[in-house]
Amino acid sequence: MARLSPSANFLAPIVAETLLDRLTMVTREFPRTLLIGAHDAALADHLRGTGTTLTMIEAGPRLAATQGAMAVEADALDLPFASFDLIVWPGGLDGINDVPGALVRLRALLAPDGLLLGTFVGDGSLSKLRRAVMSDGVRPVARLHPQIDLAAMGNLLQRVGFALPVVDVEALTVRYGDWFALVRDLRATGLSSRLDPAPPPLTREEVARIAVAFGAQADPDGRTAEIFRLVHFSGWAPHPDQPQPARRGSGSASLADALKPKS
């Protein structure tokens, strides 16, 4: 990502627009903000424009140095508790080593009634690529990191102590002329393999087999439709003034009566 032009990352402006739209629906100010990922200068500039004090972290040392961010992974972040009122994470949760550990750290970094808002590429994405890399003649080794689904994300947010968790998904379809164009996009968006140790590199024969298998899934016009499932999530650090769920069994209306057919 650091070597490529920022404009090559087609996902960044889409994710940023969605997150900013959701942020505008929150009727409160956030004096201190943490942005996880320094690859989108436009998003960082917009957040600064709200008057917040912006801190950035970035896993890639080269990107961190370029953007003035701290070079650290989210699951290794060590800052004082309750340091931020807003944490924005526009991608990358699915690519870190310790997902629950990262969420625990972020929960601790939020002041009471602070907001965590983020997006990642979730379960069900890139299904045609996954089928292609499992083609006959391609060594069966891990080349794609695990993906997180909606239910797992909702459970994680609750388990680590976030209040009022919300998780939803947006399916984005992108059509490619060949497998190589998809690979270029994955590299530009930071979605290529981050496995450590890295899997053995593909041979020329394996590359050819994957490209053929990917193209075999194309539509009649020769382009292959691949899906990116963008999982959007949010959660609040608990605060006494937040809405509380009703006590179990406290309802006065009967569900059985509500489901009865009307006469």
Short mmCIF file of C-alpha atoms in Angstrom, two decimals:
data_model
loop_
_atom_site.label_atom_id
_atom_site.label_comp_id
_atom_site.label_asym_id
_atom_site.label_seq_id
_atom_site.Cartn_x
_atom_site.Cartn_y
_atom_site.Cartn_z
CA MET A 1 0.00 0.00 0.00
CA ALA A 2 2.82 2.39 0.84
CA ARG A 3 4.41 1.93 -2.58
CA LEU A 4 1.18 2.47 -4.53
CA SER A 5 -0.76 5.64 -5.21
CA PRO A 6 -3.53 6.23 -2.63
CA SER A 7 -6.00 6.50 -5.52
CA ALA A 8 -5.42 2.80 -6.27
CA ASN A 9 -7.29 1.88 -3.08
CA PHE A 10 -10.88 1.88 -4.37
CA LEU A 11 -12.33 0.67 -1.05
CA ALA A 12 -10.99 3.55 1.09
CA PRO A 13 -13.37 6.30 -0.11
CA ILE A 14 -16.36 3.91 0.00
CA VAL A 15 -15.65 2.91 3.59
CA ALA A 16 -14.84 6.46 4.64
CA GLU A 17 -18.11 7.81 3.23
CA THR A 18 -20.12 5.15 5.07
CA LEU A 19 -18.37 5.75 8.39
CA LEU A 20 -18.69 9.52 8.12
CA ASP A 21 -22.39 9.23 7.25
CA ARG A 22 -22.94 7.16 10.39
CA LEU A 23 -20.89 9.55 12.45
CA THR A 24 -23.01 12.52 11.37
CA MET A 25 -26.07 10.78 12.83
CA VAL A 26 -24.50 10.92 16.31
CA THR A 27 -25.54 14.17 17.98
CA ARG A 28 -22.55 14.73 20.22
CA GLU A 29 -18.95 15.89 19.97
CA PHE A 30 -15.82 13.77 20.32
CA PRO A 31 -12.88 15.86 21.57
CA ARG A 32 -10.32 13.02 21.28
CA THR A 33 -10.23 10.58 18.36
CA LEU A 34 -8.09 7.56 17.53
CA LEU A 35 -7.90 6.57 13.85
CA ILE A 36 -6.62 3.03 13.22
CA GLY A 37 -5.03 3.01 9.78
CA ALA A 38 -3.26 6.01 8.26
CA HIS A 39 -3.76 5.11 4.59
CA ASP A 40 -6.69 7.47 3.92
CA ALA A 41 -5.54 11.09 4.22
CA ALA A 42 -8.99 12.40 3.23
CA LEU A 43 -10.63 10.61 6.16
CA ALA A 44 -7.99 11.90 8.56
CA ASP A 45 -8.42 15.46 7.26
CA HIS A 46 -12.19 15.26 7.65
CA LEU A 47 -11.90 14.08 11.24
CA ARG A 48 -9.46 16.90 12.04
CA GLY A 49 -11.94 19.30 10.50
CA THR A 50 -14.46 18.43 13.21
CA GLY A 51 -12.14 20.01 15.77
CA THR A 52 -11.13 16.74 17.40
CA THR A 53 -7.58 16.00 18.54
CA LEU A 54 -6.59 13.18 16.19
CA THR A 55 -4.17 10.35 17.02
CA MET A 56 -3.32 7.80 14.33
CA ILE A 57 -1.80 4.33 14.46
CA GLU A 58 -0.68 2.27 11.48
CA ALA A 59 0.65 -1.29 11.31
CA GLY A 60 2.88 -0.57 8.31
CA PRO A 61 6.04 1.29 9.38
CA ARG A 62 6.47 3.04 6.02
CA LEU A 63 2.88 4.30 5.98
CA ALA A 64 3.17 5.32 9.63
CA ALA A 65 6.29 7.38 8.96
CA THR A 66 4.70 9.06 5.94
CA GLN A 67 1.50 10.04 7.75
CA GLY A 68 2.92 10.86 11.19
CA ALA A 69 1.23 7.89 12.85
CA MET A 70 2.45 5.52 15.55
CA ALA A 71 3.68 2.23 14.04
CA VAL A 72 1.85 -0.42 16.04
CA GLU A 73 -0.75 -3.16 15.57
CA ALA A 74 -4.13 -2.62 17.22
CA ASP A 75 -3.75 -5.75 19.35
CA ALA A 76 -0.44 -4.45 20.75
CA LEU A 77 -1.55 -0.87 21.44
CA ASP A 78 -0.47 0.39 24.86
CA LEU A 79 -1.93 3.80 25.75
CA PRO A 80 -3.56 5.15 28.95
CA PHE A 81 -7.10 3.97 29.74
CA ALA A 82 -10.00 6.23 28.72
CA SER A 83 -7.76 8.25 26.37
CA PHE A 84 -10.33 8.66 23.58
CA ASP A 85 -13.95 9.58 23.04
CA LEU A 86 -14.09 8.12 19.51
CA ILE A 87 -12.19 5.29 17.82
CA VAL A 88 -12.56 4.90 14.04
CA TRP A 89 -11.29 1.71 12.38
CA PRO A 90 -11.87 1.80 8.59
CA GLY A 91 -10.53 -1.70 7.84
CA GLY A 92 -8.08 -4.28 9.10
CA LEU A 93 -9.75 -5.92 12.09
CA ASP A 94 -9.97 -9.19 10.18
CA GLY A 95 -6.23 -9.15 9.44
CA ILE A 96 -4.79 -8.89 12.95
CA ASN A 97 -3.58 -11.80 15.05
CA ASP A 98 -5.68 -11.34 18.21
CA VAL A 99 -9.14 -9.99 17.37
CA PRO A 100 -10.67 -10.35 20.88
CA GLY A 101 -7.51 -8.89 22.43
CA ALA A 102 -7.66 -5.86 20.12
CA LEU A 103 -11.30 -5.20 21.02
CA VAL A 104 -10.51 -5.50 24.74
CA ARG A 105 -7.74 -2.90 24.35
CA LEU A 106 -10.01 -0.54 22.42
CA ARG A 107 -12.76 -0.90 24.99
CA ALA A 108 -10.25 0.11 27.69
CA LEU A 109 -9.08 3.10 25.64
CA LEU A 110 -12.58 4.56 25.36
CA ALA A 111 -13.83 7.01 27.95
CA PRO A 112 -17.33 6.32 29.33
CA ASP A 113 -19.92 6.87 26.58
CA GLY A 114 -17.16 6.74 23.96
CA LEU A 115 -17.88 5.26 20.51
CA LEU A 116 -16.08 2.58 18.49
CA LEU A 117 -16.99 2.76 14.79
CA GLY A 118 -15.48 0.58 12.09
CA THR A 119 -15.64 -1.57 8.97
CA PHE A 120 -13.87 -4.67 7.71
CA VAL A 121 -14.14 -7.12 4.80
CA GLY A 122 -16.09 -9.99 6.30
CA ASP A 123 -17.16 -13.59 5.84
CA GLY A 124 -18.46 -14.54 2.40
CA SER A 125 -16.13 -12.18 0.56
CA LEU A 126 -14.00 -13.21 -2.43
CA SER A 127 -15.68 -16.59 -2.81
CA LYS A 128 -14.57 -17.02 -6.44
CA LEU A 129 -10.98 -16.26 -5.53
CA ARG A 130 -11.17 -18.85 -2.75
CA ARG A 131 -12.42 -21.47 -5.19
CA ALA A 132 -9.71 -20.57 -7.69
CA VAL A 133 -6.82 -20.95 -5.22
CA MET A 134 -8.11 -24.45 -4.34
CA SER A 135 -7.85 -25.60 -7.96
CA ASP A 136 -6.23 -28.90 -8.89
CA GLY A 137 -2.49 -28.50 -9.19
CA VAL A 138 -2.26 -25.66 -6.64
CA ARG A 139 -0.59 -26.59 -3.35
CA PRO A 140 -3.17 -26.74 -0.52
CA VAL A 141 -1.62 -24.16 1.81
CA ALA A 142 -3.23 -21.18 3.56
CA ARG A 143 -3.20 -18.11 1.36
CA LEU A 144 -6.20 -16.19 2.71
CA HIS A 145 -6.65 -15.24 6.35
CA PRO A 146 -9.87 -16.22 8.20
CA GLN A 147 -12.92 -14.01 7.79
CA ILE A 148 -15.24 -12.82 10.58
CA ASP A 149 -19.02 -13.06 10.17
CA LEU A 150 -21.78 -10.84 11.53
CA ALA A 151 -22.85 -13.11 14.37
CA ALA A 152 -19.29 -13.59 15.60
CA MET A 153 -18.64 -9.85 15.53
CA GLY A 154 -21.79 -9.05 17.47
CA ASN A 155 -20.91 -11.66 20.08
CA LEU A 156 -17.36 -10.32 20.38
CA LEU A 157 -18.53 -6.75 20.97
CA GLN A 158 -20.83 -7.93 23.76
CA ARG A 159 -18.26 -10.24 25.33
CA VAL A 160 -15.63 -7.52 25.71
CA GLY A 161 -18.08 -5.10 27.29
CA PHE A 162 -19.40 -2.79 24.58
CA ALA A 163 -22.91 -1.45 25.06
CA LEU A 164 -25.53 -1.01 22.32
CA PRO A 165 -23.57 -3.02 19.71
CA VAL A 166 -24.70 -2.76 16.09
CA VAL A 167 -23.37 -4.93 13.24
CA ASP A 168 -24.62 -4.93 9.64
CA VAL A 169 -23.30 -5.81 6.20
CA GLU A 170 -23.11 -4.15 2.79
CA ALA A 171 -22.37 -6.29 -0.27
CA LEU A 172 -20.20 -4.63 -2.90
CA THR A 173 -19.86 -6.35 -6.29
CA VAL A 174 -16.78 -5.64 -8.41
CA ARG A 175 -16.33 -7.17 -11.87
CA TYR A 176 -12.86 -8.12 -13.11
CA GLY A 177 -11.50 -8.87 -16.54
CA ASP A 178 -8.97 -11.31 -15.09
CA TRP A 179 -7.48 -12.59 -11.84
CA PHE A 180 -4.47 -10.28 -12.09
CA ALA A 181 -6.69 -7.18 -11.84
CA LEU A 182 -8.18 -8.57 -8.63
CA VAL A 183 -4.71 -9.17 -7.21
CA ARG A 184 -3.75 -5.57 -7.95
CA ASP A 185 -6.83 -4.36 -6.07
CA LEU A 186 -6.13 -6.61 -3.10
CA ARG A 187 -2.60 -5.24 -2.82
CA ALA A 188 -3.76 -1.64 -3.13
CA THR A 189 -6.42 -2.09 -0.43
CA GLY A 190 -4.16 -3.93 2.02
CA LEU A 191 -6.09 -7.20 1.61
CA SER A 192 -3.27 -9.37 0.30
CA SER A 193 -1.87 -12.06 2.58
CA ARG A 194 -0.46 -10.94 5.93
CA LEU A 195 0.22 -14.46 7.15
CA ASP A 196 3.44 -14.91 9.11
CA PRO A 197 5.36 -16.95 8.16
CA ALA A 198 4.33 -16.25 4.60
CA PRO A 199 3.17 -19.22 2.52
CA PRO A 200 5.54 -20.41 -0.20
CA PRO A 201 5.25 -18.23 -3.31
CA LEU A 202 3.14 -19.44 -6.19
CA THR A 203 4.90 -21.06 -9.09
CA ARG A 204 4.23 -19.91 -12.64
CA GLU A 205 2.20 -23.05 -13.23
CA GLU A 206 0.08 -22.40 -10.12
CA VAL A 207 -0.50 -18.78 -11.15
CA ALA A 208 -1.69 -19.96 -14.55
CA ARG A 209 -4.04 -22.54 -13.00
CA ILE A 210 -5.55 -19.98 -10.61
CA ALA A 211 -6.03 -17.45 -13.41
CA VAL A 212 -7.81 -20.04 -15.57
CA ALA A 213 -10.01 -21.20 -12.66
CA PHE A 214 -10.95 -17.62 -11.83
CA GLY A 215 -11.78 -16.83 -15.45
CA ALA A 216 -13.89 -19.98 -15.73
CA GLN A 217 -16.34 -18.38 -13.27
CA ALA A 218 -16.88 -15.35 -15.50
CA ASP A 219 -20.21 -14.03 -16.74
CA PRO A 220 -21.07 -14.34 -20.46
CA ASP A 221 -19.34 -11.01 -21.15
CA GLY A 222 -16.03 -12.45 -19.89
CA ARG A 223 -15.87 -10.51 -16.62
CA THR A 224 -15.91 -12.23 -13.24
CA ALA A 225 -18.10 -10.71 -10.52
CA GLU A 226 -16.43 -10.83 -7.09
CA ILE A 227 -18.15 -9.77 -3.87
CA PHE A 228 -16.66 -7.74 -1.01
CA ARG A 229 -18.93 -8.01 2.05
CA LEU A 230 -18.29 -4.87 4.10
CA VAL A 231 -19.18 -5.48 7.74
CA HIS A 232 -19.92 -2.24 9.59
CA PHE A 233 -19.87 -2.28 13.38
CA SER A 234 -20.25 0.06 16.33
CA GLY A 235 -20.32 -0.15 20.09
CA TRP A 236 -20.29 2.23 23.05
CA ALA A 237 -18.31 2.25 26.25
CA PRO A 238 -20.99 1.87 28.96
CA HIS A 239 -22.35 4.94 30.72
CA PRO A 240 -25.23 5.29 33.21
CA ASP A 241 -27.12 7.71 30.94
CA GLN A 242 -27.29 5.28 28.02
CA PRO A 243 -30.59 3.51 27.18
CA GLN A 244 -30.90 0.23 29.06
CA PRO A 245 -32.65 -2.93 27.84
CA ALA A 246 -35.86 -3.79 29.67
CA ARG A 247 -35.60 -6.39 32.42
CA ARG A 248 -36.33 -9.88 31.13
CA GLY A 249 -39.97 -10.79 31.83
CA SER A 250 -41.04 -7.20 32.46
CA GLY A 251 -43.20 -6.88 29.33
CA SER A 252 -46.92 -6.40 29.71
CA ALA A 253 -47.97 -7.66 26.26
CA SER A 254 -48.17 -11.35 25.29
CA LEU A 255 -46.17 -12.45 22.24
CA ALA A 256 -48.66 -15.30 21.73
CA ASP A 257 -51.53 -12.80 21.58
CA ALA A 258 -49.61 -10.60 19.14
CA LEU A 259 -49.07 -13.54 16.79
CA LYS A 260 -52.71 -14.63 16.76
CA PRO A 261 -54.38 -14.14 13.35
CA LYS A 262 -56.71 -11.17 13.21
CA SER A 263 -60.37 -12.01 12.82
#
